[in-house]
Amino acid sequence: MRPSDLPQVRALRLFDSMEDESFAALMQASYLQTFPAQLDLIHEGEPADFLYVVIEGCVELYASSNGREATMAMVHPVGSFILAAVLKDVAYLMSARTCARSKLLLIPAQNVRDALGSDDGFARAIVQELAGCYRGVVKEYKSLKLRTSVEQLANRLLRYNKERCDAHGAFELPYDKKTLASLLGMTPENLSRSFNTLKPYGVEVNGAQIKLTDVKALEALAKPHPLIDERGN
Amino acid sequence: MRPSDLPQVRALRLFDSMEDESFAALMQASYLQTFPAQLDLIHEGEPADFLYVVIEGCVELYASSNGREATMAMVHPVGSFILAAVLKDVAYLMSARTCARSKLLLIPAQNVRDALGSDDGFARAIVQELAGCYRGVVKEYKSLKLRTSVEQLANRLLRYNKERCDAHGAFELPYDKKTLASLLGMTPENLSRSFNTLKPYGVEVNGAQIKLTDVKALEALAKPHPLIDERGN
DNA sequence: TGGCGCCATTGATCTGGGTCAAGTGCGGTG
DNA sequence: CACCGCACTTGACCCAGATCAATGGCGCCA
């Protein structure tokens, strides 16, 4: 574990109120590994051996059933994934693969559970993290149930615009369109069409580069709502 | 609070490892209320003032956006709802209404948070409960993303059959078909049609009474999978 | 008992999105 | 540079499910 990565991990809400000794012990037991792109890290149904933290790169969580596959979430630095399975010591519900060359911290599940039992600050942070994860997936579930594909895309673009807009008023899509389509629960063909549908609402597309030239019109179509679109609470 | 309801509540995994004094204090601060059917208990967006426990009856959690509404979950005795919002002291993401005359225990949110901070057994139980809630909604999200409406209904019927099958090999739907349709993310018309689609697979429908006469054939269509269909872990 | 409201079913029609296929562009490799 | 593979776009066609409308059944109420 490179010492320069430690502050980044320590600053995660999950770990920031942990006792120094607990945190040091947990990091001592952990592994920092670099993985190439398109590598399967875990498979749904397997027992949860590690809690994963993305230090660099990007990880796709996906699910498969009956010959079908869907992207469930994307994890960026310095996010963690698969916490619930680790805490309950049960099987993963989703598989994970890197979508770029990635550096990941692997924390043995048993050590996480031990620390939960011995460090109150950690336990409280875990409660807040789990509650946040729960609310995050409820929001995604709401979006899928209550919105059309075009509406979902419009809201996603508004969020990216808010988070990533550069000096030219444009932003770059955080991952390829095929993955974005799967994340939104549609086919790549339909994503392409949805972008075209949004053209009259000021959405200019140049590959992965997007520029929103009429945010007001797009918002009128998208109808963003904090109870679905806000992240982090 | 009627003393006869206490053991039921105490036996909930959320409370069963709580210190006696903590539990008594929490119950002392709580209210037991009876509500008629079709009564709105909370509205999404409101601050979380209480943790709710269903003692008798049934509660529907639903979400609204942009003129659309969808059932998100149904809560039976002795289940709780809205735990994450209580713990994070943030707004509810879903509204709730009774779908039958219901007796509910209302536990003030601040008291729950206080108990979380002072009772380790409770904190640990909350972690397990939240992790379970998270995994439950991930499974619902997976089902919606990966299955057709007919497949969802087939799996739902198989689950009810397993849970509720009586001596005649039949079971009663746990709520009206309109609600079931909304829970499965379809219209009542389409639910009706889906039942007809399942007829050749041995699904006999008489109002709310259902009989599965060829479970094997239905399973071949439904393709149940524990990572989506199992509840409780 | 009659009237009303609501749920559920059924039919006709529509539509958002999927499937299939072909074409284009781009990056990587030898 | 040529070739290949893959992502993405576009068009044609299909279809699962929604919408709209009508009907029947049931429970409730005066």
Coordinates of C-alpha atoms (C1' of nucleotides) in Angstrom, one line a residue:
Chain A
M1 CA 0.0 0.0 0.0
R2 CA 1.5 3.2 -1.1
P3 CA 1.5 5.8 1.7
S4 CA 0.2 8.5 -0.8
D5 CA -3.0 6.6 -1.2
L6 CA -3.8 6.4 2.5
P7 CA -5.2 10.0 3.0
Q8 CA -7.6 9.5 0.1
V9 CA -9.0 6.3 1.7
R10 CA -9.0 7.7 5.2
A11 CA -11.0 10.7 4.0
L12 CA -13.9 8.4 2.9
R13 CA -16.9 8.9 5.1
L14 CA -16.8 5.2 5.8
F15 CA -13.4 5.5 7.4
D16 CA -12.9 9.0 8.6
S17 CA -14.2 8.6 12.1
M18 CA -12.4 5.4 12.7
E19 CA -9.9 5.0 15.5
D20 CA -6.4 5.4 14.2
E21 CA -5.4 1.9 15.5
S22 CA -8.5 0.3 13.9
F23 CA -7.8 2.0 10.6
A24 CA -4.1 1.1 10.6
A25 CA -4.9 -2.5 11.3
L26 CA -7.5 -2.6 8.5
M27 CA -5.0 -1.1 6.1
Q28 CA -2.3 -3.5 7.2
A29 CA -4.6 -6.4 6.3
S30 CA -5.6 -5.0 2.9
Y31 CA -4.2 -5.4 -0.6
L32 CA -3.7 -2.7 -3.2
Q33 CA -4.0 -4.2 -6.7
T34 CA -3.9 -2.8 -10.2
F35 CA -6.2 -4.5 -12.7
P36 CA -6.4 -4.0 -16.5
A37 CA -9.5 -2.9 -18.2
Q38 CA -12.3 -5.4 -18.8
L39 CA -11.4 -7.7 -16.0
D40 CA -14.0 -9.5 -14.0
L41 CA -13.3 -8.9 -10.3
I42 CA -16.2 -10.8 -8.7
H43 CA -19.2 -12.8 -9.9
E44 CA -22.7 -12.6 -8.5
G45 CA -23.4 -15.5 -6.3
E46 CA -19.9 -15.8 -4.9
P47 CA -19.2 -15.4 -1.2
A48 CA -18.1 -11.9 -0.2
D49 CA -14.4 -12.2 0.6
F50 CA -13.4 -8.5 0.3
L51 CA -14.8 -5.0 0.5
Y52 CA -13.5 -3.1 -2.6
V53 CA -12.4 0.5 -2.8
V54 CA -11.7 2.1 -6.1
I55 CA -8.6 4.2 -5.9
E56 CA -8.1 4.8 -9.6
G57 CA -10.0 3.8 -12.6
C58 CA -13.7 2.8 -12.9
V59 CA -15.7 -0.3 -12.0
E60 CA -19.0 -1.5 -13.5
L61 CA -21.4 -3.4 -11.4
Y62 CA -23.6 -5.6 -13.5
A63 CA -26.2 -8.3 -13.1
S64 CA -27.1 -11.3 -15.3
S65 CA -30.2 -13.5 -15.4
N66 CA -31.7 -15.8 -17.9
G67 CA -29.3 -14.8 -20.7
R68 CA -29.8 -11.1 -20.1
E69 CA -27.4 -8.6 -18.6
A70 CA -27.8 -5.1 -17.3
T71 CA -25.4 -2.5 -15.8
M72 CA -26.5 -1.7 -12.2
A73 CA -24.1 1.0 -11.2
M74 CA -20.7 2.6 -12.0
V75 CA -18.2 3.1 -9.2
H76 CA -15.6 5.9 -9.4
P77 CA -12.7 6.8 -7.1
V78 CA -12.8 6.8 -4.2
G79 CA -16.0 4.8 -4.0
S80 CA -16.5 1.4 -2.4
F81 CA -18.8 -1.4 -3.5
I82 CA -20.4 -4.5 -2.2
L83 CA -20.5 -3.3 1.5
A84 CA -23.8 -5.0 2.3
A85 CA -22.7 -8.5 1.3
V86 CA -19.6 -8.1 3.3
L87 CA -21.4 -7.1 6.4
K88 CA -24.0 -9.9 6.1
D89 CA -21.4 -12.4 5.0
V90 CA -23.5 -13.5 2.1
A91 CA -23.2 -13.8 -1.6
Y92 CA -22.7 -10.9 -4.0
L93 CA -25.9 -9.9 -5.8
M94 CA -23.9 -8.2 -8.7
S95 CA -20.8 -9.0 -10.6
A96 CA -18.1 -6.3 -11.1
R97 CA -15.6 -5.6 -13.8
T98 CA -13.1 -2.9 -14.5
C99 CA -14.0 -0.6 -17.4
A100 CA -10.6 1.1 -17.4
R101 CA -7.2 0.2 -15.9
S102 CA -7.9 0.4 -12.2
K103 CA -6.2 0.5 -8.9
L104 CA -8.3 -1.1 -6.2
L105 CA -8.0 -1.6 -2.5
L106 CA -9.2 -5.0 -1.3
I107 CA -10.1 -5.2 2.4
P108 CA -10.8 -8.7 3.7
A109 CA -14.4 -9.0 4.7
Q110 CA -13.7 -10.6 8.1
N111 CA -11.5 -7.7 9.1
V112 CA -14.3 -5.3 8.2
R113 CA -16.8 -7.2 10.3
D114 CA -14.3 -7.4 13.2
A115 CA -13.7 -3.6 13.0
L116 CA -17.5 -3.1 13.0
G117 CA -17.7 -5.0 16.2
S118 CA -14.9 -3.1 17.9
D119 CA -14.9 0.5 16.7
D120 CA -18.0 2.5 17.4
G121 CA -17.1 5.3 15.1
F122 CA -16.8 2.8 12.3
A123 CA -20.1 1.2 13.1
R124 CA -21.9 4.6 13.0
A125 CA -20.2 5.4 9.7
I126 CA -21.3 2.1 8.3
V127 CA -24.9 2.9 9.3
Q128 CA -24.7 6.2 7.5
E129 CA -23.1 4.6 4.4
L130 CA -25.6 1.8 4.2
A131 CA -28.5 4.1 4.6
G132 CA -27.0 6.3 1.8
C133 CA -26.5 3.2 -0.4
Y134 CA -30.1 2.1 0.2
R135 CA -31.5 5.5 -0.7
G136 CA -29.3 5.7 -3.8
V137 CA -30.7 2.5 -5.2
V138 CA -34.3 3.4 -4.2
K139 CA -33.8 6.6 -6.3
E140 CA -32.6 4.6 -9.3
Y141 CA -35.5 2.2 -8.9
K142 CA -37.9 5.2 -8.8
S143 CA -36.3 6.6 -11.9
L144 CA -36.8 3.4 -13.8
K145 CA -40.4 3.0 -12.7
L146 CA -41.5 6.5 -13.2
R147 CA -39.7 7.9 -16.2
T148 CA -39.4 7.1 -19.9
S149 CA -36.0 6.4 -21.3
V150 CA -35.7 9.9 -22.8
E151 CA -36.5 11.5 -19.5
Q152 CA -33.9 9.4 -17.7
L153 CA -31.3 10.4 -20.3
A154 CA -32.2 14.1 -20.0
N155 CA -31.9 14.0 -16.2
R156 CA -28.6 12.2 -16.4
L157 CA -27.2 14.8 -18.8
L158 CA -28.4 17.6 -16.5
R159 CA -26.6 15.9 -13.6
Y160 CA -23.4 15.5 -15.6
N161 CA -23.6 19.0 -16.8
K162 CA -23.8 20.2 -13.2
E163 CA -20.9 18.1 -12.1
R164 CA -18.5 18.2 -14.9
C165 CA -19.2 21.3 -17.0
D166 CA -15.9 22.9 -18.2
A167 CA -15.0 26.4 -19.3
H168 CA -16.5 25.9 -22.7
G169 CA -19.9 24.9 -21.3
A170 CA -19.4 21.3 -22.3
F171 CA -18.7 18.1 -20.6
E172 CA -17.5 14.7 -21.5
L173 CA -19.6 11.6 -20.9
P174 CA -18.0 9.6 -18.0
Y175 CA -18.1 6.3 -19.9
D176 CA -18.8 5.0 -23.3
K177 CA -22.3 5.2 -24.7
K178 CA -22.9 1.5 -24.7
T179 CA -22.4 1.4 -21.0
L180 CA -24.5 4.5 -20.4
A181 CA -27.3 2.8 -22.4
S182 CA -27.1 -0.3 -20.3
L183 CA -27.0 1.8 -17.1
L184 CA -30.2 3.6 -18.1
G185 CA -31.9 0.3 -19.0
M186 CA -32.0 0.7 -22.8
T187 CA -30.3 -0.5 -25.9
P188 CA -27.5 1.4 -27.6
E189 CA -29.7 2.0 -30.6
N190 CA -32.3 3.6 -28.4
L191 CA -29.7 5.7 -26.6
S192 CA -28.7 7.1 -30.0
R193 CA -32.3 7.8 -30.9
S194 CA -32.9 9.4 -27.5
F195 CA -30.0 11.8 -28.1
N196 CA -31.6 12.7 -31.4
T197 CA -34.9 13.3 -29.6
L198 CA -33.1 15.7 -27.3
K199 CA -31.6 17.7 -30.1
P200 CA -34.5 20.2 -30.2
Y201 CA -33.9 20.8 -26.5
G202 CA -30.4 22.1 -27.0
V203 CA -28.4 18.9 -26.6
E204 CA -25.4 19.0 -28.9
V205 CA -23.5 15.7 -29.3
N206 CA -20.0 15.2 -30.6
G207 CA -18.9 11.7 -29.7
A208 CA -18.5 11.7 -26.0
Q209 CA -18.5 15.5 -25.8
I210 CA -21.9 17.0 -24.9
K211 CA -23.0 20.6 -24.8
L212 CA -26.3 21.7 -23.3
T213 CA -27.2 25.0 -25.1
D214 CA -30.7 25.4 -23.6
V215 CA -30.7 24.1 -20.0
K216 CA -34.1 25.6 -19.3
A217 CA -35.8 23.8 -22.2
L218 CA -34.1 20.5 -21.2
E219 CA -35.2 20.9 -17.6
A220 CA -38.8 21.5 -18.7
L221 CA -38.7 18.1 -20.5
A222 CA -36.7 16.3 -17.9
K223 CA -38.5 17.6 -14.8
P224 CA -35.7 16.8 -12.4
H225 CA -36.7 16.2 -8.8
P226 CA -34.3 16.1 -5.9
L227 CA -35.9 13.0 -4.4
I228 CA -34.8 11.1 -7.5
D229 CA -31.9 13.1 -8.8
E230 CA -29.9 14.3 -5.8
R231 CA -27.0 12.1 -4.8
G232 CA -25.3 11.9 -1.5
N233 CA -28.2 12.1 1.0
Chain B
M1 CA -49.1 0.5 24.1
R2 CA -50.8 -2.7 24.8
P3 CA -48.5 -5.2 26.6
S4 CA -49.6 -8.0 24.3
D5 CA -48.0 -6.2 21.3
L6 CA -44.6 -5.9 22.9
P7 CA -43.2 -9.4 22.4
Q8 CA -44.1 -9.2 18.8
V9 CA -42.1 -6.0 18.4
R10 CA -39.3 -7.2 20.6
A11 CA -38.9 -10.3 18.4
L12 CA -38.1 -8.1 15.4
R13 CA -34.5 -8.6 14.4
L14 CA -34.1 -4.8 14.7
F15 CA -34.9 -4.9 18.4
D16 CA -34.2 -8.4 19.6
S17 CA -30.6 -7.8 20.7
M18 CA -31.3 -4.4 22.3
E19 CA -30.7 -3.9 26.0
D20 CA -33.9 -4.2 28.1
E21 CA -33.5 -0.7 29.3
S22 CA -33.0 0.8 25.9
F23 CA -35.9 -1.1 24.5
A24 CA -38.2 -0.1 27.4
A25 CA -37.2 3.6 26.9
L26 CA -37.9 3.4 23.2
M27 CA -41.3 1.9 23.7
Q28 CA -42.1 4.4 26.4
A29 CA -41.5 7.2 23.9
S30 CA -43.5 5.5 21.1
Y31 CA -47.2 5.8 20.1
L32 CA -49.4 3.0 19.0
Q33 CA -52.1 4.2 16.6
T34 CA -54.8 2.6 14.6
F35 CA -55.5 4.0 11.2
P36 CA -58.4 3.3 8.7
A37 CA -57.7 2.0 5.2
Q38 CA -56.6 4.3 2.4
L39 CA -55.0 6.9 4.8
D40 CA -51.9 8.7 3.9
L41 CA -49.3 8.3 6.7
I42 CA -46.4 10.2 5.2
H43 CA -45.5 12.1 2.1
E44 CA -42.3 11.8 0.2
G45 CA -40.2 14.9 0.7
E46 CA -41.3 15.4 4.4
P47 CA -38.7 15.2 7.2
A48 CA -38.5 11.8 8.9
D49 CA -40.1 12.2 12.3
F50 CA -40.9 8.6 13.1
L51 CA -39.8 5.1 12.4
Y52 CA -43.0 3.0 11.6
V53 CA -43.7 -0.6 12.6
V54 CA -46.7 -2.4 11.2
I55 CA -48.4 -4.3 14.0
E56 CA -51.6 -5.2 12.2
G57 CA -52.8 -4.4 8.7
C58 CA -50.8 -3.5 5.6
V59 CA -49.0 -0.4 4.3
E60 CA -48.2 0.5 0.7
L61 CA -45.1 2.5 0.0
Y62 CA -45.4 4.5 -3.2
A63 CA -43.6 7.1 -5.2
S64 CA -44.9 9.9 -7.4
S65 CA -43.2 12.0 -10.0
N66 CA -44.3 14.1 -13.0
G67 CA -47.9 13.0 -12.7
R68 CA -47.0 9.3 -12.5
E69 CA -47.3 7.0 -9.5
A70 CA -45.9 3.6 -8.7
T71 CA -46.1 1.2 -5.8
M72 CA -42.6 0.6 -4.5
A73 CA -43.2 -2.0 -1.8
M74 CA -45.8 -3.4 0.6
V75 CA -45.1 -3.7 4.3
H76 CA -46.8 -6.4 6.4
P77 CA -46.8 -7.1 10.1
V78 CA -44.4 -7.0 11.8
G79 CA -42.3 -5.1 9.4
S80 CA -40.8 -1.6 9.7
F81 CA -40.4 1.1 7.0
I82 CA -38.5 4.2 6.4
L83 CA -35.5 3.3 8.6
A84 CA -32.8 4.9 6.3
A85 CA -34.4 8.3 6.3
V86 CA -34.8 8.1 10.1
L87 CA -31.1 7.3 10.6
K88 CA -29.9 10.0 8.2
D89 CA -32.4 12.5 9.5
V90 CA -33.4 13.4 5.9
A91 CA -36.6 13.4 3.9
Y92 CA -38.7 10.4 3.0
L93 CA -38.2 9.2 -0.5
M94 CA -41.5 7.4 -0.6
S95 CA -45.0 8.1 0.6
A96 CA -47.0 5.6 2.6
R97 CA -50.7 4.8 2.9
T98 CA -52.6 2.1 4.7
C99 CA -54.3 -0.4 2.3
A100 CA -56.3 -2.0 5.2
R101 CA -57.2 -0.9 8.6
S102 CA -53.9 -0.9 10.4
K103 CA -52.3 -0.7 13.8
L104 CA -48.9 1.0 13.7
L105 CA -46.2 1.7 16.2
L106 CA -44.7 5.2 15.7
I107 CA -41.2 5.5 17.2
P108 CA -39.8 9.0 17.3
A109 CA -36.8 9.3 15.0
Q110 CA -34.6 11.2 17.5
N111 CA -35.1 8.4 20.0
V112 CA -34.1 5.8 17.4
R113 CA -30.9 7.8 16.7
D114 CA -30.2 8.2 20.4
A115 CA -30.5 4.5 20.9
L116 CA -28.3 3.8 17.9
G117 CA -25.6 5.9 19.7
S118 CA -25.9 4.2 23.1
D119 CA -26.8 0.6 22.5
D120 CA -24.2 -1.5 20.6
G121 CA -26.5 -4.4 20.1
F122 CA -29.0 -2.1 18.5
A123 CA -26.4 -0.6 16.3
R124 CA -25.3 -4.0 15.0
A125 CA -28.9 -5.0 14.4
I126 CA -29.5 -1.8 12.5
V127 CA -26.4 -2.6 10.3
Q128 CA -27.9 -6.0 9.5
E129 CA -31.3 -4.6 8.9
L130 CA -30.1 -1.8 6.5
A131 CA -27.9 -4.3 4.6
G132 CA -30.9 -6.5 4.2
C133 CA -33.1 -3.6 3.1
Y134 CA -30.5 -2.6 0.6
R135 CA -30.2 -6.1 -0.8
G136 CA -33.9 -6.4 -1.0
V137 CA -34.3 -3.3 -3.2
V138 CA -31.3 -4.3 -5.3
K139 CA -33.2 -7.5 -6.0
E140 CA -36.3 -5.7 -7.0
Y141 CA -34.3 -3.4 -9.2
K142 CA -32.7 -6.4 -10.9
S143 CA -36.0 -8.0 -11.5
L144 CA -37.4 -4.9 -13.1
K145 CA -34.3 -4.5 -15.4
L146 CA -33.8 -8.2 -16.3
R147 CA -37.3 -9.7 -16.6
T148 CA -40.4 -9.2 -18.7
S149 CA -43.7 -8.4 -17.0
V150 CA -44.9 -12.0 -17.4
E151 CA -41.7 -13.4 -15.9
Q152 CA -42.0 -11.1 -12.9
L153 CA -45.6 -12.2 -12.3
A154 CA -44.7 -15.8 -12.7
N155 CA -41.9 -15.5 -10.1
R156 CA -44.1 -13.6 -7.8
L157 CA -46.8 -16.3 -8.0
L158 CA -44.2 -19.0 -7.3
R159 CA -43.1 -17.1 -4.2
Y160 CA -46.6 -16.7 -2.9
N161 CA -47.3 -20.3 -3.5
K162 CA -44.3 -21.3 -1.5
E163 CA -45.2 -18.9 1.4
R164 CA -49.0 -19.2 1.5
C165 CA -50.1 -22.4 -0.1
D166 CA -53.0 -24.0 1.9
A167 CA -54.3 -27.5 2.2
H168 CA -56.1 -27.2 -1.1
G169 CA -52.9 -26.4 -3.0
A170 CA -54.2 -22.8 -3.5
F171 CA -53.4 -19.4 -2.1
E172 CA -54.9 -16.0 -1.9
L173 CA -53.2 -13.0 -3.4
P174 CA -52.0 -10.8 -0.6
Y175 CA -53.5 -7.6 -2.0
D176 CA -55.8 -6.5 -4.8
K177 CA -54.8 -6.9 -8.4
K178 CA -54.6 -3.2 -9.0
T179 CA -51.9 -2.9 -6.3
L180 CA -50.1 -6.0 -7.5
A181 CA -50.0 -4.6 -11.0
S182 CA -48.5 -1.4 -9.8
L183 CA -45.9 -3.2 -7.6
L184 CA -44.8 -5.2 -10.6
G185 CA -44.6 -2.0 -12.7
M186 CA -47.5 -2.7 -15.1
T187 CA -51.0 -1.6 -15.7
P188 CA -54.0 -3.6 -14.4
E189 CA -55.0 -4.4 -17.9
N190 CA -51.6 -5.9 -18.6
L191 CA -51.8 -7.8 -15.3
S192 CA -55.0 -9.4 -16.5
R193 CA -53.5 -10.3 -19.8
S194 CA -50.4 -11.7 -18.1
F195 CA -52.5 -14.0 -16.0
N196 CA -54.1 -15.2 -19.2
T197 CA -50.7 -15.8 -20.7
L198 CA -49.9 -18.0 -17.7
K199 CA -52.9 -20.1 -18.1
P200 CA -51.2 -22.7 -20.3
Y201 CA -48.6 -23.0 -17.5
G202 CA -51.1 -24.3 -15.0
V203 CA -52.1 -21.0 -13.4
E204 CA -55.8 -21.1 -12.4
V205 CA -57.3 -17.8 -11.3
N206 CA -60.6 -17.3 -9.5
G207 CA -60.6 -13.7 -8.3
A208 CA -57.9 -13.4 -5.6
Q209 CA -57.7 -17.2 -5.3
I210 CA -54.8 -18.7 -7.3
K211 CA -53.9 -22.3 -7.8
L212 CA -50.7 -23.5 -9.5
T213 CA -51.4 -26.9 -11.1
D214 CA -48.1 -27.3 -12.9
V215 CA -45.3 -25.8 -10.8
K216 CA -42.6 -27.3 -13.0
A217 CA -43.9 -25.8 -16.2
L218 CA -44.3 -22.4 -14.5
E219 CA -40.8 -22.6 -13.1
A220 CA -39.5 -23.4 -16.6
L221 CA -41.1 -20.1 -17.8
A222 CA -40.3 -18.1 -14.7
K223 CA -36.7 -19.2 -14.2
P224 CA -36.5 -18.2 -10.6
H225 CA -33.1 -17.4 -9.2
P226 CA -32.2 -17.0 -5.5
L227 CA -30.1 -13.9 -6.2
I228 CA -33.4 -12.2 -7.3
D229 CA -36.1 -14.2 -5.6
E230 CA -34.9 -15.1 -2.2
R231 CA -36.0 -12.8 0.6
G232 CA -34.4 -12.3 4.0
N233 CA -30.7 -12.4 3.2
Chain C
dT1 C1' -84.2 -2.9 -3.9
dG2 C1' -81.9 0.4 -7.0
dG3 C1' -78.1 3.2 -7.8
dC4 C1' -73.4 4.2 -7.6
dG5 C1' -68.5 3.5 -7.5
dC6 C1' -64.8 0.7 -8.1
dC7 C1' -62.2 -3.2 -9.7
dA8 C1' -61.3 -6.4 -13.2
dT9 C1' -61.7 -8.0 -17.8
dT10 C1' -61.7 -7.6 -22.7
dG11 C1' -61.1 -5.5 -27.3
dA12 C1' -59.1 -2.1 -30.4
dT13 C1' -55.5 0.8 -31.2
dC14 C1' -51.3 3.1 -30.4
dT15 C1' -46.5 3.7 -29.0
dG16 C1' -42.0 3.5 -26.9
dG17 C1' -38.5 0.8 -27.2
dG18 C1' -36.3 -3.7 -28.9
dT19 C1' -34.4 -6.5 -32.7
dC20 C1' -32.1 -7.1 -36.9
dA21 C1' -29.3 -5.5 -40.4
dA22 C1' -26.3 -2.5 -42.8
dG23 C1' -23.2 1.3 -43.0
dT24 C1' -19.6 4.6 -41.1
dG25 C1' -15.9 6.0 -38.3
dC26 C1' -12.2 5.2 -35.3
dG27 C1' -8.4 3.1 -33.0
dG28 C1' -5.1 -0.5 -32.8
dT29 C1' -2.0 -3.8 -35.0
dG30 C1' 1.2 -5.9 -38.2
Chain D
dC1 C1' -0.7 1.5 -45.3
dA2 C1' -4.3 -2.1 -45.1
dC3 C1' -7.0 -4.7 -42.3
dC4 C1' -9.8 -5.8 -38.4
dG5 C1' -12.7 -5.3 -34.6
dC6 C1' -15.6 -2.6 -32.2
dA7 C1' -18.6 1.3 -31.1
dC8 C1' -22.0 4.0 -32.8
dT9 C1' -25.6 5.4 -36.1
dT10 C1' -29.5 4.8 -38.9
dG11 C1' -33.4 2.4 -41.1
dA12 C1' -36.9 -1.1 -41.3
dC13 C1' -39.7 -3.8 -38.9
dC14 C1' -41.7 -6.0 -34.8
dC15 C1' -43.9 -6.3 -30.3
dA16 C1' -44.6 -6.0 -25.3
dG17 C1' -47.1 -3.2 -22.9
dA18 C1' -49.9 1.3 -22.4
dT19 C1' -53.9 3.9 -23.5
dC20 C1' -58.7 4.3 -24.3
dA21 C1' -63.3 2.5 -24.2
dA22 C1' -66.9 -0.6 -23.0
dT23 C1' -68.8 -4.1 -20.1
dG24 C1' -69.7 -7.1 -16.2
dG25 C1' -69.5 -8.1 -11.4
dC26 C1' -69.4 -7.0 -6.7
dG27 C1' -69.9 -4.4 -2.5
dC28 C1' -71.8 -0.6 -0.2
dC29 C1' -75.3 2.7 0.9
dA30 C1' -79.8 5.0 1.3

